[in-house]
Structure formats: structure tokens, C-alpha cells
Amino acid sequence: MTTRTETIPLVDDTELAVTVGEPEAAVRGGIVVLHSARGVTERTERIVEGLAGEGWLAVAPHLFHREGAARYDDADSVSEGAARVSGASVLADSDASFGWLADHGVPSDRMGVLGFDLGATAALVVASQRALGAAVTVAAAGVATPLADGLPALLDVVGELTCPWLGLYGETGDPIDPSDVDRLREAAHASGAVVDVVVFPAAEHRFDADEAAPVQPDPLEEQGGEGTRTEARNRVLNWFDAHLR
């Protein structure tokens, strides 16, 4: 299984680059993958590839395309790039990605969104304003205070969730106050959507070869030997299995 990059024309006469993973057999549904603050890294490509291997048509929009970048490697660029992401830009890029899935035969009730880090925050914004089948976030920050000037605080939008949401956090290492996670969970239940927020104890952070900083353990990678999948990875896949039907 390999990924490829395509471009989608946007209404502002720019083009959105997307990294795509396509199943070799029947397509079960489609998932938009919103990348971390470092952009489209090898890790993002592995996630897209892994989802495609499970039967999902996966598409990862390059959220930094307006700055002419696919990824950032140094801390200053990461911060500057993340600061320029806005709710409007995230919705525009996600809408284009959902449109791409629709053009490939995926109905809206079988579309989901999966986000990591910055992308997790963006995914909750999308899931509060677009009708989807399911949403999963890993380490969504910006709970009480906006992560960037153009993004809302998650407490301000999560009560408007339109679909089932699974939120994953680590008890240690994530830059999110545990009390904020509790507040986010409570606010999300007010939406009436199915909500499951899981905090993993003593989350072990690691370095990826393509990352310059520790990252949240990847729920879509096999760990502990061939054929063994982490509990987090199983939760992500099971969530999409259960709700994208």
C-alpha cells in the first residue's frame, strides 16, 4: 500500500494538495486526516496508508499550503505555521477533502475526521460545524484558551458536535491540563452526541525519525511485535467501524 499526492482546486483560485491512501479492495468509507503542527510528515503518510489498509479511503489535506509548505522541521517554523491556521482555513480545506471523498462515491454518513495535535483541535472545529459520521482526536489542545488567534477555544464549540466523538489523551506528557479534559468531556455531552474521552495512564512519548520533538504515541501503528496493536489504535478503528455505516 502506498500513498500519492493530488491537488484540488479551491474557490479562491488556489490549489489544495492532499495525500491520499486508497484501499485495494472495496471502500468502507472515507476519513479526512488532519495532521499535526509539523505538517504532512512520514508519520502522516503512514497513518493514511494504515487507514487505507483497513479499507478506508483516506485523504490528508496539507493545511499549510497557503504558506507554500507541506511540513516544518524547526520549532520556530512549527509555531509560526500553526499560528496562521484558522477556523475558516481548516473548514475550507476539510470541505474540499470531503468533496473529494464524495466525488469518489463516499456518502456523508460514512465520512469521518481524524486529527492529531493541531489537527485534533481542527477536527473538533470541523465536527462542530459539519455533518459527519464520526470524529476522533488525539491530544486536542486549545481547550479553554484558543490554540491560535484564528481558532476558537474548544469549550466554545464542542457543545455543538454533530457526530459521535472519541477523544484520546495521555495522562502525562500531553500539554493539556487534566481538569480541562474533564471540562471538555462535560461540555461535549451537552451536544447530545455520543462521546467517549479516554485518558491513557503514563503515556510514553517517543521520537519519530521525521520529528524533531516528542510526539503522542501513534494509535495507528503496531507496537509490541508483529500483529500486536495498541489499545488506542484499536479504539480508533473500532470507533470508525461502529459509526461509519
Coordinates of N, CA and C in Angstrom, one line a residue:
M1 N 0.9 -1.2 0.0 CA 0.0 0.0 0.0 C 0.9 1.2 0.0
T2 N 0.6 2.2 -0.9 CA 1.4 3.4 -1.0 C 0.4 4.6 -1.0
T3 N 1.0 5.8 -0.7 CA 0.1 7.0 -0.8 C 0.5 7.8 -2.1
R4 N -0.3 8.7 -2.4 CA 0.0 9.6 -3.5 C -0.5 11.0 -3.2
T5 N 0.0 12.0 -3.9 CA -0.4 13.4 -3.7 C -1.2 13.9 -4.9
E6 N -2.3 14.5 -4.6 CA -3.1 15.1 -5.7 C -3.4 16.5 -5.3
T7 N -3.9 17.3 -6.2 CA -4.3 18.7 -5.9 C -5.8 18.9 -6.2
I8 N -6.4 19.7 -5.4 CA -7.8 20.0 -5.5 C -8.0 21.5 -5.7
P9 N -8.6 22.0 -6.7 CA -8.8 23.5 -6.9 C -9.8 24.0 -5.9
L10 N -9.5 25.2 -5.3 CA -10.3 25.8 -4.3 C -11.0 27.0 -4.9
V11 N -12.0 27.5 -4.2 CA -12.8 28.6 -4.8 C -12.0 29.9 -4.8
D12 N -10.9 30.0 -4.1 CA -10.1 31.2 -4.1 C -9.0 31.2 -5.1
D13 N -9.2 30.2 -6.1 CA -8.2 30.1 -7.2 C -6.9 29.5 -6.8
T14 N -6.8 29.0 -5.6 CA -5.6 28.3 -5.1 C -5.8 26.8 -5.3
E15 N -4.8 26.0 -5.0 CA -4.9 24.6 -5.0 C -4.5 24.0 -3.7
L16 N -5.3 23.0 -3.3 CA -5.0 22.3 -2.0 C -4.4 21.0 -2.4
A17 N -3.2 20.7 -1.9 CA -2.5 19.4 -2.0 C -3.1 18.5 -1.0
V18 N -3.3 17.3 -1.4 CA -3.8 16.2 -0.4 C -3.0 15.0 -0.6
T19 N -2.7 14.3 0.5 CA -2.1 13.0 0.4 C -3.2 11.9 0.6
V20 N -3.2 11.0 -0.3 CA -4.3 10.1 -0.5 C -3.8 8.6 -0.3
G21 N -4.6 7.8 0.4 CA -4.4 6.4 0.5 C -5.7 5.7 0.1
E22 N -5.6 4.8 -0.9 CA -6.8 4.2 -1.4 C -6.7 2.7 -1.2
P23 N -7.8 2.1 -0.7 CA -7.8 0.6 -0.4 C -7.7 -0.1 -1.7
E24 N -7.1 -1.3 -1.6 CA -7.0 -2.2 -2.8 C -8.3 -2.9 -3.1
A25 N -9.1 -3.1 -2.1 CA -10.4 -3.8 -2.2 C -11.6 -2.7 -2.1
A26 N -12.7 -3.2 -1.6 CA -13.9 -2.4 -1.5 C -13.7 -1.3 -0.5
V27 N -14.2 -0.1 -0.8 CA -14.1 1.1 0.1 C -15.2 1.0 1.2
R28 N -14.8 1.1 2.4 CA -15.8 1.0 3.5 C -16.4 2.4 3.8
G29 N -15.6 3.4 3.6 CA -16.0 4.8 3.9 C -14.8 5.7 3.7
G30 N -14.9 6.9 4.1 CA -13.8 7.9 3.9 C -13.4 8.6 5.2
I31 N -12.1 8.9 5.4 CA -11.6 9.6 6.6 C -10.7 10.7 6.1
V32 N -11.0 11.9 6.6 CA -10.1 13.0 6.4 C -9.1 13.1 7.6
V33 N -7.8 13.1 7.3 CA -6.8 13.1 8.4 C -6.2 14.5 8.4
L34 N -6.3 15.1 9.6 CA -5.8 16.4 9.8 C -4.5 16.3 10.6
H35 N -3.4 16.7 10.0 CA -2.1 16.5 10.5 C -1.7 17.3 11.7
S36 N -0.6 17.0 12.3 CA -0.1 17.7 13.5 C 0.6 19.0 13.1
A37 N 1.1 19.7 14.1 CA 1.7 21.1 13.8 C 2.9 21.0 12.9
R38 N 3.5 19.9 12.7 CA 4.7 19.7 11.9 C 4.3 19.5 10.4
G39 N 3.0 19.3 10.1 CA 2.6 19.2 8.7 C 2.5 17.8 8.3
V40 N 2.6 17.6 7.0 CA 2.5 16.3 6.4 C 3.9 15.6 6.4
T41 N 4.1 14.8 7.5 CA 5.3 14.1 7.7 C 5.2 12.7 7.2
E42 N 6.3 11.9 7.4 CA 6.2 10.5 7.1 C 5.2 9.8 8.0
R43 N 5.1 10.3 9.2 CA 4.1 9.8 10.2 C 2.7 9.9 9.6
T44 N 2.4 11.1 9.1 CA 1.0 11.3 8.4 C 0.8 10.4 7.3
E45 N 1.8 10.2 6.5 CA 1.7 9.2 5.4 C 1.4 7.8 5.9
R46 N 2.1 7.4 7.0 CA 1.9 6.1 7.5 C 0.4 5.9 8.0
I47 N -0.1 7.0 8.6 CA -1.5 6.9 9.1 C -2.4 6.8 7.9
V48 N -2.3 7.6 6.9 CA -3.1 7.5 5.7 C -3.0 6.1 5.1
E49 N -1.8 5.6 5.0 CA -1.6 4.2 4.5 C -2.2 3.2 5.3
G50 N -2.1 3.3 6.6 CA -2.7 2.3 7.5 C -4.2 2.3 7.5
L51 N -4.8 3.5 7.4 CA -6.3 3.5 7.2 C -6.7 2.9 5.9
A52 N -6.0 3.1 4.8 CA -6.3 2.5 3.5 C -6.2 1.0 3.6
G53 N -5.2 0.5 4.4 CA -5.1 -0.9 4.6 C -6.2 -1.5 5.3
E54 N -7.0 -0.7 6.1 CA -8.1 -1.2 6.8 C -9.4 -1.0 6.0
G55 N -9.3 -0.5 4.8 CA -10.4 -0.4 3.9 C -11.0 1.0 3.8
W56 N -10.4 2.0 4.4 CA -10.9 3.3 4.4 C -10.2 4.2 3.3
L57 N -10.9 4.9 2.5 CA -10.3 5.9 1.6 C -9.9 7.1 2.4
A58 N -8.6 7.3 2.6 CA -8.1 8.3 3.5 C -7.5 9.5 2.7
V59 N -7.7 10.7 3.1 CA -7.2 11.9 2.5 C -6.7 12.9 3.5
A60 N -5.5 13.3 3.4 CA -4.9 14.3 4.4 C -4.6 15.6 3.7
P61 N -5.4 16.6 3.9 CA -5.1 17.9 3.3 C -3.9 18.6 3.9
H62 N -3.1 19.3 3.1 CA -1.9 19.9 3.5 C -2.3 21.3 4.1
L63 N -2.5 21.4 5.4 CA -3.1 22.6 6.0 C -2.2 23.9 5.9
F64 N -1.0 23.7 5.5 CA 0.0 24.8 5.4 C 0.2 25.2 4.0
H65 N -0.7 24.8 3.1 CA -0.5 25.1 1.6 C -0.5 26.6 1.3
R66 N -1.2 27.4 2.1 CA -1.3 28.8 1.8 C 0.1 29.5 2.1
E67 N 0.9 28.8 2.9 CA 2.3 29.4 3.1 C 3.3 28.7 2.2
G68 N 2.8 27.8 1.3 CA 3.6 27.1 0.4 C 4.5 26.0 1.0
A69 N 4.0 25.5 2.1 CA 4.7 24.5 2.9 C 3.9 23.2 3.0
A70 N 4.6 22.1 3.1 CA 3.9 20.8 3.4 C 4.2 20.4 4.8
R71 N 5.4 20.8 5.3 CA 5.8 20.4 6.7 C 6.9 21.4 7.2
Y72 N 7.0 21.5 8.5 CA 8.0 22.3 9.1 C 8.9 21.4 10.0
D73 N 10.2 21.7 10.0 CA 11.2 20.9 10.8 C 11.8 21.6 12.0
D74 N 11.7 22.9 12.1 CA 12.3 23.6 13.3 C 11.2 24.2 14.1
A75 N 11.4 24.3 15.4 CA 10.4 24.7 16.4 C 9.8 26.1 16.0
D76 N 10.6 27.0 15.6 CA 10.1 28.4 15.3 C 9.1 28.3 14.1
S77 N 9.4 27.6 13.1 CA 8.5 27.4 11.9 C 7.2 26.7 12.3
V78 N 7.4 25.7 13.2 CA 6.2 25.0 13.6 C 5.2 25.9 14.3
S79 N 5.7 26.8 15.2 CA 4.9 27.7 15.9 C 4.2 28.7 15.0
E80 N 5.0 29.2 14.1 CA 4.5 30.3 13.2 C 3.5 29.7 12.2
G81 N 3.7 28.5 11.7 CA 2.8 27.8 10.8 C 1.5 27.5 11.5
A82 N 1.5 27.0 12.7 CA 0.3 26.7 13.5 C -0.5 27.9 13.8
A83 N 0.2 29.0 14.1 CA -0.5 30.3 14.4 C -1.3 30.8 13.2
R84 N -0.9 30.5 12.0 CA -1.6 31.0 10.8 C -2.8 30.2 10.4
V85 N -3.0 29.0 11.1 CA -4.2 28.2 10.8 C -5.4 28.8 11.5
S86 N -6.5 28.9 10.7 CA -7.7 29.5 11.3 C -8.9 28.5 11.1
G87 N -10.0 28.8 11.8 CA -11.2 28.0 11.6 C -11.7 28.0 10.2
A88 N -11.6 29.2 9.6 CA -12.0 29.4 8.2 C -11.2 28.5 7.2
S89 N -9.8 28.6 7.4 CA -9.0 27.8 6.5 C -9.1 26.3 6.7
V90 N -9.3 25.9 8.0 CA -9.5 24.5 8.3 C -10.8 24.0 7.6
L91 N -11.9 24.8 7.8 CA -13.1 24.3 7.2 C -13.1 24.3 5.7
A92 N -12.4 25.3 5.1 CA -12.2 25.3 3.6 C -11.5 24.0 3.1
D93 N -10.4 23.7 3.8 CA -9.6 22.6 3.4 C -10.3 21.3 3.6
S94 N -11.0 21.2 4.8 CA -11.7 20.0 5.1 C -12.9 19.8 4.1
D95 N -13.6 20.9 3.8 CA -14.7 20.8 2.9 C -14.2 20.3 1.5
A96 N -13.1 20.8 1.1 CA -12.5 20.3 -0.2 C -12.2 18.8 -0.2
S97 N -11.7 18.4 1.0 CA -11.4 17.0 1.2 C -12.6 16.1 1.2
F98 N -13.7 16.6 1.9 CA -14.9 15.8 1.9 C -15.5 15.8 0.5
G99 N -15.4 16.9 -0.2 CA -15.9 16.9 -1.6 C -15.2 15.9 -2.4
W100 N -13.8 15.8 -2.2 CA -13.1 14.8 -2.9 C -13.6 13.4 -2.6
L101 N -13.9 13.1 -1.3 CA -14.4 11.8 -1.0 C -15.8 11.6 -1.6
A102 N -16.6 12.6 -1.6 CA -17.9 12.5 -2.3 C -17.8 12.1 -3.8
D103 N -16.8 12.8 -4.4 CA -16.6 12.5 -5.8 C -16.1 11.1 -6.1
H104 N -15.6 10.5 -5.0 CA -15.2 9.1 -5.2 C -16.2 8.1 -4.6
G105 N -17.4 8.6 -4.4 CA -18.5 7.7 -4.1 C -18.8 7.5 -2.6
V106 N -18.2 8.3 -1.7 CA -18.4 8.1 -0.3 C -19.5 9.0 0.2
P107 N -20.6 8.5 0.8 CA -21.7 9.3 1.3 C -21.3 10.0 2.6
S108 N -22.0 11.1 2.9 CA -21.6 11.9 4.1 C -21.7 11.1 5.4
D109 N -22.6 10.2 5.5 CA -22.7 9.5 6.8 C -21.6 8.4 7.0
R110 N -20.8 8.2 5.9 CA -19.7 7.3 6.0 C -18.4 8.0 5.9
M111 N -18.4 9.4 6.2 CA -17.2 10.2 6.3 C -16.9 10.5 7.7
G112 N -15.6 10.4 8.0 CA -15.1 10.8 9.4 C -14.0 11.7 9.3
V113 N -13.6 12.2 10.5 CA -12.4 13.0 10.5 C -11.5 12.6 11.7
L114 N -10.2 12.5 11.5 CA -9.2 12.1 12.5 C -8.1 13.1 12.5
G115 N -7.9 13.6 13.8 CA -6.9 14.7 13.9 C -5.9 14.4 15.0
F116 N -4.7 14.9 14.8 CA -3.6 14.8 15.8 C -3.0 16.2 16.2
D117 N -2.9 16.4 17.5 CA -2.3 17.6 17.9 C -3.0 18.9 17.4
L118 N -2.4 19.7 16.6 CA -3.1 20.8 16.0 C -4.3 20.3 15.1
G119 N -4.1 19.2 14.4 CA -5.1 18.7 13.6 C -6.3 18.2 14.4
A120 N -6.0 17.7 15.7 CA -7.1 17.3 16.6 C -8.0 18.5 17.0
T121 N -7.3 19.6 17.3 CA -8.1 20.8 17.6 C -9.0 21.2 16.4
A122 N -8.4 21.1 15.2 CA -9.1 21.5 14.0 C -10.2 20.5 13.7
A123 N -10.0 19.2 14.0 CA -11.0 18.2 13.8 C -12.3 18.5 14.6
L124 N -12.1 18.9 15.9 CA -13.2 19.2 16.7 C -14.0 20.4 16.2
V125 N -13.3 21.4 15.6 CA -13.9 22.5 15.0 C -14.8 22.1 13.8
V126 N -14.2 21.2 13.0 CA -14.9 20.7 11.8 C -16.2 19.9 12.3
A127 N -16.0 19.0 13.3 CA -17.1 18.2 13.8 C -18.2 18.9 14.4
S128 N -17.9 20.2 14.8 CA -19.0 21.0 15.4 C -19.7 21.8 14.4
Q129 N -19.2 21.8 13.1 CA -19.9 22.7 12.1 C -20.2 22.0 10.8
R130 N -19.9 20.7 10.7 CA -20.2 19.9 9.5 C -20.8 18.6 9.9
A131 N -21.8 18.2 9.1 CA -22.5 16.9 9.4 C -21.6 15.8 8.9
L132 N -21.2 15.0 9.9 CA -20.3 13.8 9.6 C -20.8 12.6 10.3
G133 N -20.1 11.5 10.0 CA -20.4 10.2 10.6 C -19.7 10.0 11.9
A134 N -18.5 10.5 12.1 CA -17.7 10.2 13.3 C -16.5 11.1 13.3
A135 N -16.0 11.4 14.5 CA -14.7 12.2 14.7 C -13.9 11.5 15.8
V136 N -12.6 11.5 15.5 CA -11.6 11.0 16.5 C -10.5 12.1 16.6
T137 N -10.1 12.4 17.9 CA -9.0 13.3 18.1 C -8.0 12.8 19.0
V138 N -6.7 13.1 18.8 CA -5.6 12.6 19.6 C -4.9 13.9 20.1
A139 N -5.0 14.1 21.4 CA -4.3 15.2 22.1 C -4.8 16.6 21.6
A140 N -6.1 16.8 21.5 CA -6.6 18.1 21.1 C -6.4 19.2 22.2
A141 N -5.6 20.2 21.8 CA -5.3 21.3 22.8 C -6.2 22.5 22.5
G142 N -5.9 23.6 23.2 CA -6.7 24.8 23.0 C -8.1 24.7 23.6
V143 N -8.2 24.0 24.7 CA -9.5 23.7 25.3 C -10.2 25.0 25.9
A144 N -9.5 25.7 26.8 CA -10.1 26.9 27.4 C -9.6 28.1 26.7
T145 N -8.4 28.1 26.2 CA -7.7 29.2 25.5 C -7.4 28.8 24.1
P146 N -7.8 29.6 23.1 CA -7.6 29.2 21.7 C -6.1 28.8 21.4
L147 N -5.9 27.8 20.6 CA -4.6 27.4 20.3 C -3.9 28.4 19.3
A148 N -4.7 29.0 18.5 CA -4.2 30.1 17.6 C -5.3 31.2 17.5
D149 N -4.9 32.4 17.1 CA -5.8 33.5 17.1 C -7.0 33.2 16.2
G150 N -6.8 32.5 15.2 CA -7.9 32.2 14.2 C -8.8 31.0 14.6
L151 N -8.5 30.3 15.7 CA -9.2 29.1 16.1 C -10.0 29.4 17.4
P152 N -11.2 28.8 17.5 CA -11.9 29.1 18.8 C -11.4 28.2 19.9
A153 N -11.7 28.5 21.1 CA -11.5 27.6 22.2 C -12.4 26.4 22.1
L154 N -11.9 25.2 22.3 CA -12.8 24.1 22.1 C -14.0 24.0 23.0
L155 N -13.9 24.6 24.2 CA -15.1 24.7 25.0 C -16.2 25.5 24.4
D156 N -15.9 26.4 23.5 CA -16.9 27.2 22.8 C -17.6 26.5 21.7
V157 N -17.1 25.4 21.2 CA -17.7 24.7 20.1 C -18.1 23.3 20.3
V158 N -17.5 22.6 21.3 CA -17.7 21.2 21.4 C -19.1 20.9 21.8
G159 N -19.9 21.8 22.4 CA -21.3 21.6 22.7 C -22.2 21.5 21.5
E160 N -21.6 21.8 20.3 CA -22.3 21.8 19.0 C -21.9 20.6 18.1
L161 N -21.3 19.6 18.7 CA -20.9 18.4 18.0 C -22.0 17.8 17.2
T162 N -21.8 17.4 15.9 CA -22.8 16.9 15.1 C -22.7 15.4 14.9
C163 N -21.7 14.8 15.5 CA -21.4 13.3 15.3 C -20.8 12.7 16.5
P164 N -20.7 11.4 16.6 CA -20.0 10.7 17.7 C -18.5 11.1 17.7
W165 N -18.0 11.4 18.9 CA -16.6 11.8 19.1 C -15.9 11.0 20.1
L166 N -14.7 10.5 19.7 CA -13.8 9.8 20.5 C -12.5 10.7 20.7
G167 N -12.3 11.1 22.0 CA -11.1 11.9 22.3 C -10.1 11.1 23.1
L168 N -8.8 11.1 22.6 CA -7.7 10.4 23.3 C -6.7 11.3 23.8
Y169 N -6.3 11.1 25.1 CA -5.3 11.9 25.7 C -4.4 11.0 26.5
G170 N -3.2 11.5 26.8 CA -2.2 10.8 27.7 C -2.2 11.5 29.1
E171 N -2.2 10.7 30.1 CA -2.2 11.2 31.5 C -0.9 12.1 31.7
T172 N 0.2 11.7 31.1 CA 1.4 12.5 31.3 C 1.9 12.8 29.9
G173 N 2.6 14.0 29.8 CA 3.2 14.3 28.5 C 2.4 15.3 27.6
D174 N 1.1 15.0 27.5 CA 0.3 15.9 26.7 C 0.2 17.3 27.3
P175 N 0.3 18.4 26.5 CA 0.2 19.7 27.1 C -1.2 20.2 27.4
I176 N -2.0 19.4 28.0 CA -3.4 19.7 28.3 C -3.6 19.4 29.7
D177 N -4.1 20.4 30.5 CA -4.4 20.2 31.9 C -5.5 19.2 32.0
P178 N -5.3 18.2 32.9 CA -6.3 17.2 33.1 C -7.7 17.7 33.5
S179 N -7.8 18.8 34.2 CA -9.1 19.4 34.5 C -9.7 20.0 33.3
D180 N -8.9 20.4 32.3 CA -9.5 20.9 31.0 C -10.1 19.7 30.2
V181 N -9.5 18.6 30.3 CA -10.0 17.4 29.7 C -11.4 17.0 30.3
D182 N -11.5 17.1 31.6 CA -12.8 16.9 32.2 C -13.9 17.9 31.8
R183 N -13.5 19.1 31.7 CA -14.4 20.2 31.3 C -14.8 20.0 29.8
L184 N -13.9 19.5 29.0 CA -14.2 19.3 27.6 C -15.2 18.2 27.5
R185 N -15.0 17.1 28.2 CA -15.9 15.9 28.2 C -17.3 16.4 28.6
E186 N -17.4 17.1 29.7 CA -18.7 17.5 30.2 C -19.4 18.4 29.2
A187 N -18.7 19.3 28.6 CA -19.3 20.2 27.6 C -19.7 19.5 26.4
A188 N -19.0 18.5 26.0 CA -19.3 17.7 24.8 C -20.6 16.9 25.0
H189 N -20.8 16.4 26.2 CA -22.1 15.7 26.5 C -23.3 16.6 26.3
A190 N -23.2 17.9 26.4 CA -24.3 18.8 26.2 C -24.8 18.8 24.8
S191 N -23.9 18.3 23.9 CA -24.3 18.3 22.4 C -25.3 17.3 22.1
G192 N -25.4 16.3 23.0 CA -26.3 15.1 22.7 C -25.7 14.1 21.9
A193 N -24.5 14.3 21.4 CA -23.8 13.3 20.6 C -23.2 12.2 21.5
V194 N -22.9 11.1 20.9 CA -22.2 10.0 21.6 C -20.7 10.5 21.8
V195 N -20.3 10.4 23.1 CA -18.9 11.0 23.4 C -18.2 10.0 24.3
D196 N -16.9 9.8 23.9 CA -16.0 8.9 24.7 C -14.7 9.6 24.8
V197 N -14.2 10.0 26.0 CA -13.0 10.7 26.2 C -12.1 9.8 27.0
V198 N -11.0 9.3 26.5 CA -10.1 8.3 27.2 C -8.8 9.0 27.5
V199 N -8.4 8.8 28.7 CA -7.1 9.3 29.2 C -6.2 8.1 29.5
F200 N -5.2 7.9 28.7 CA -4.3 6.7 28.9 C -3.3 7.0 30.0
P201 N -3.1 6.1 31.0 CA -2.2 6.4 32.1 C -0.7 6.3 31.6
A202 N 0.1 7.2 32.2 CA 1.5 7.1 31.9 C 1.9 7.0 30.5
A203 N 1.3 7.8 29.6 CA 1.6 7.8 28.2 C 3.1 7.9 27.9
E204 N 3.6 7.0 27.2 CA 5.1 7.1 26.9 C 5.2 7.9 25.6
H205 N 6.0 8.9 25.6 CA 6.3 9.7 24.4 C 7.6 9.2 23.8
R206 N 7.6 9.4 22.5 CA 8.8 8.9 21.8 C 9.2 9.8 20.7
F207 N 10.3 9.6 20.0 CA 10.7 10.4 18.9 C 10.5 9.6 17.6
D208 N 10.0 10.3 16.6 CA 9.9 9.7 15.3 C 11.1 10.2 14.5
A209 N 11.6 9.4 13.5 CA 12.7 9.8 12.7 C 12.5 11.1 12.0
D210 N 11.3 11.4 11.7 CA 11.0 12.6 10.9 C 10.5 13.7 11.8
E211 N 10.5 13.5 13.1 CA 10.0 14.5 14.0 C 11.2 15.1 14.8
A212 N 11.1 16.4 15.2 CA 12.2 17.0 16.0 C 11.8 17.1 17.4
A213 N 10.6 16.6 17.8 CA 10.2 16.7 19.2 C 9.4 15.5 19.6
P214 N 9.2 15.2 20.8 CA 8.4 14.0 21.2 C 7.0 14.2 20.7
V215 N 6.4 13.1 20.4 CA 5.0 13.1 19.9 C 4.2 12.1 20.7
Q216 N 2.8 12.3 20.6 CA 1.9 11.4 21.2 C 2.1 10.0 20.5
P217 N 2.1 8.9 21.3 CA 2.1 7.6 20.7 C 1.1 7.5 19.6
D218 N 1.5 6.9 18.5 CA 0.6 6.9 17.3 C -0.4 5.7 17.5
P219 N -1.7 6.0 17.5 CA -2.7 5.0 17.7 C -2.9 4.1 16.5
L220 N -2.3 4.5 15.3 CA -2.4 3.7 14.1 C -1.2 2.9 13.7
E221 N -0.3 2.8 14.7 CA 0.9 2.0 14.4 C 0.9 0.8 15.3
E222 N 1.4 -0.3 14.8 CA 1.5 -1.5 15.6 C 2.7 -1.4 16.5
Q223 N 2.6 -1.8 17.7 CA 3.6 -1.8 18.7 C 3.7 -3.1 19.4
G224 N 4.8 -3.5 20.0 CA 4.9 -4.7 20.8 C 5.0 -5.9 20.0
G225 N 5.4 -5.8 18.7 CA 5.6 -7.0 17.9 C 4.6 -7.1 16.8
E226 N 4.9 -7.9 15.8 CA 4.1 -8.0 14.6 C 2.7 -8.6 15.0
G227 N 1.6 -8.0 14.5 CA 0.3 -8.4 14.8 C -0.3 -7.9 16.0
T228 N 0.5 -7.1 16.8 CA 0.0 -6.6 18.1 C -0.3 -5.1 17.9
R229 N -1.5 -4.7 18.2 CA -1.9 -3.3 18.1 C -2.2 -2.7 19.4
T230 N -1.9 -1.5 19.5 CA -2.1 -0.8 20.8 C -3.6 -0.6 21.1
E231 N -3.9 -0.5 22.3 CA -5.3 -0.3 22.7 C -5.9 1.0 22.0
A232 N -5.1 2.0 21.9 CA -5.5 3.3 21.3 C -5.8 3.0 19.9
R233 N -5.0 2.3 19.2 CA -5.2 2.1 17.7 C -6.5 1.3 17.5
N234 N -6.7 0.3 18.4 CA -8.0 -0.4 18.3 C -9.2 0.4 18.6
R235 N -9.1 1.3 19.5 CA -10.2 2.2 19.8 C -10.5 3.1 18.6
V236 N -9.5 3.6 18.0 CA -9.7 4.5 16.8 C -10.4 3.7 15.7
L237 N -9.9 2.6 15.4 CA -10.5 1.8 14.3 C -11.9 1.3 14.7
N238 N -12.1 0.9 15.9 CA -13.4 0.4 16.3 C -14.5 1.5 16.3
W239 N -14.0 2.7 16.6 CA -14.9 3.9 16.6 C -15.4 4.1 15.2
F240 N -14.5 4.1 14.2 CA -15.0 4.3 12.9 C -15.8 3.1 12.4
D241 N -15.4 1.9 12.8 CA -16.2 0.7 12.4 C -17.7 0.8 12.9
A242 N -17.8 1.3 14.1 CA -19.1 1.4 14.7 C -20.0 2.5 14.2
H243 N -19.4 3.6 13.8 CA -20.2 4.8 13.5 C -20.3 5.1 12.0
L244 N -19.4 4.6 11.2 CA -19.4 4.9 9.8 C -20.0 3.7 9.0
R245 N -21.3 3.6 9.1 CA -22.0 2.5 8.5 C -23.1 3.0 7.5

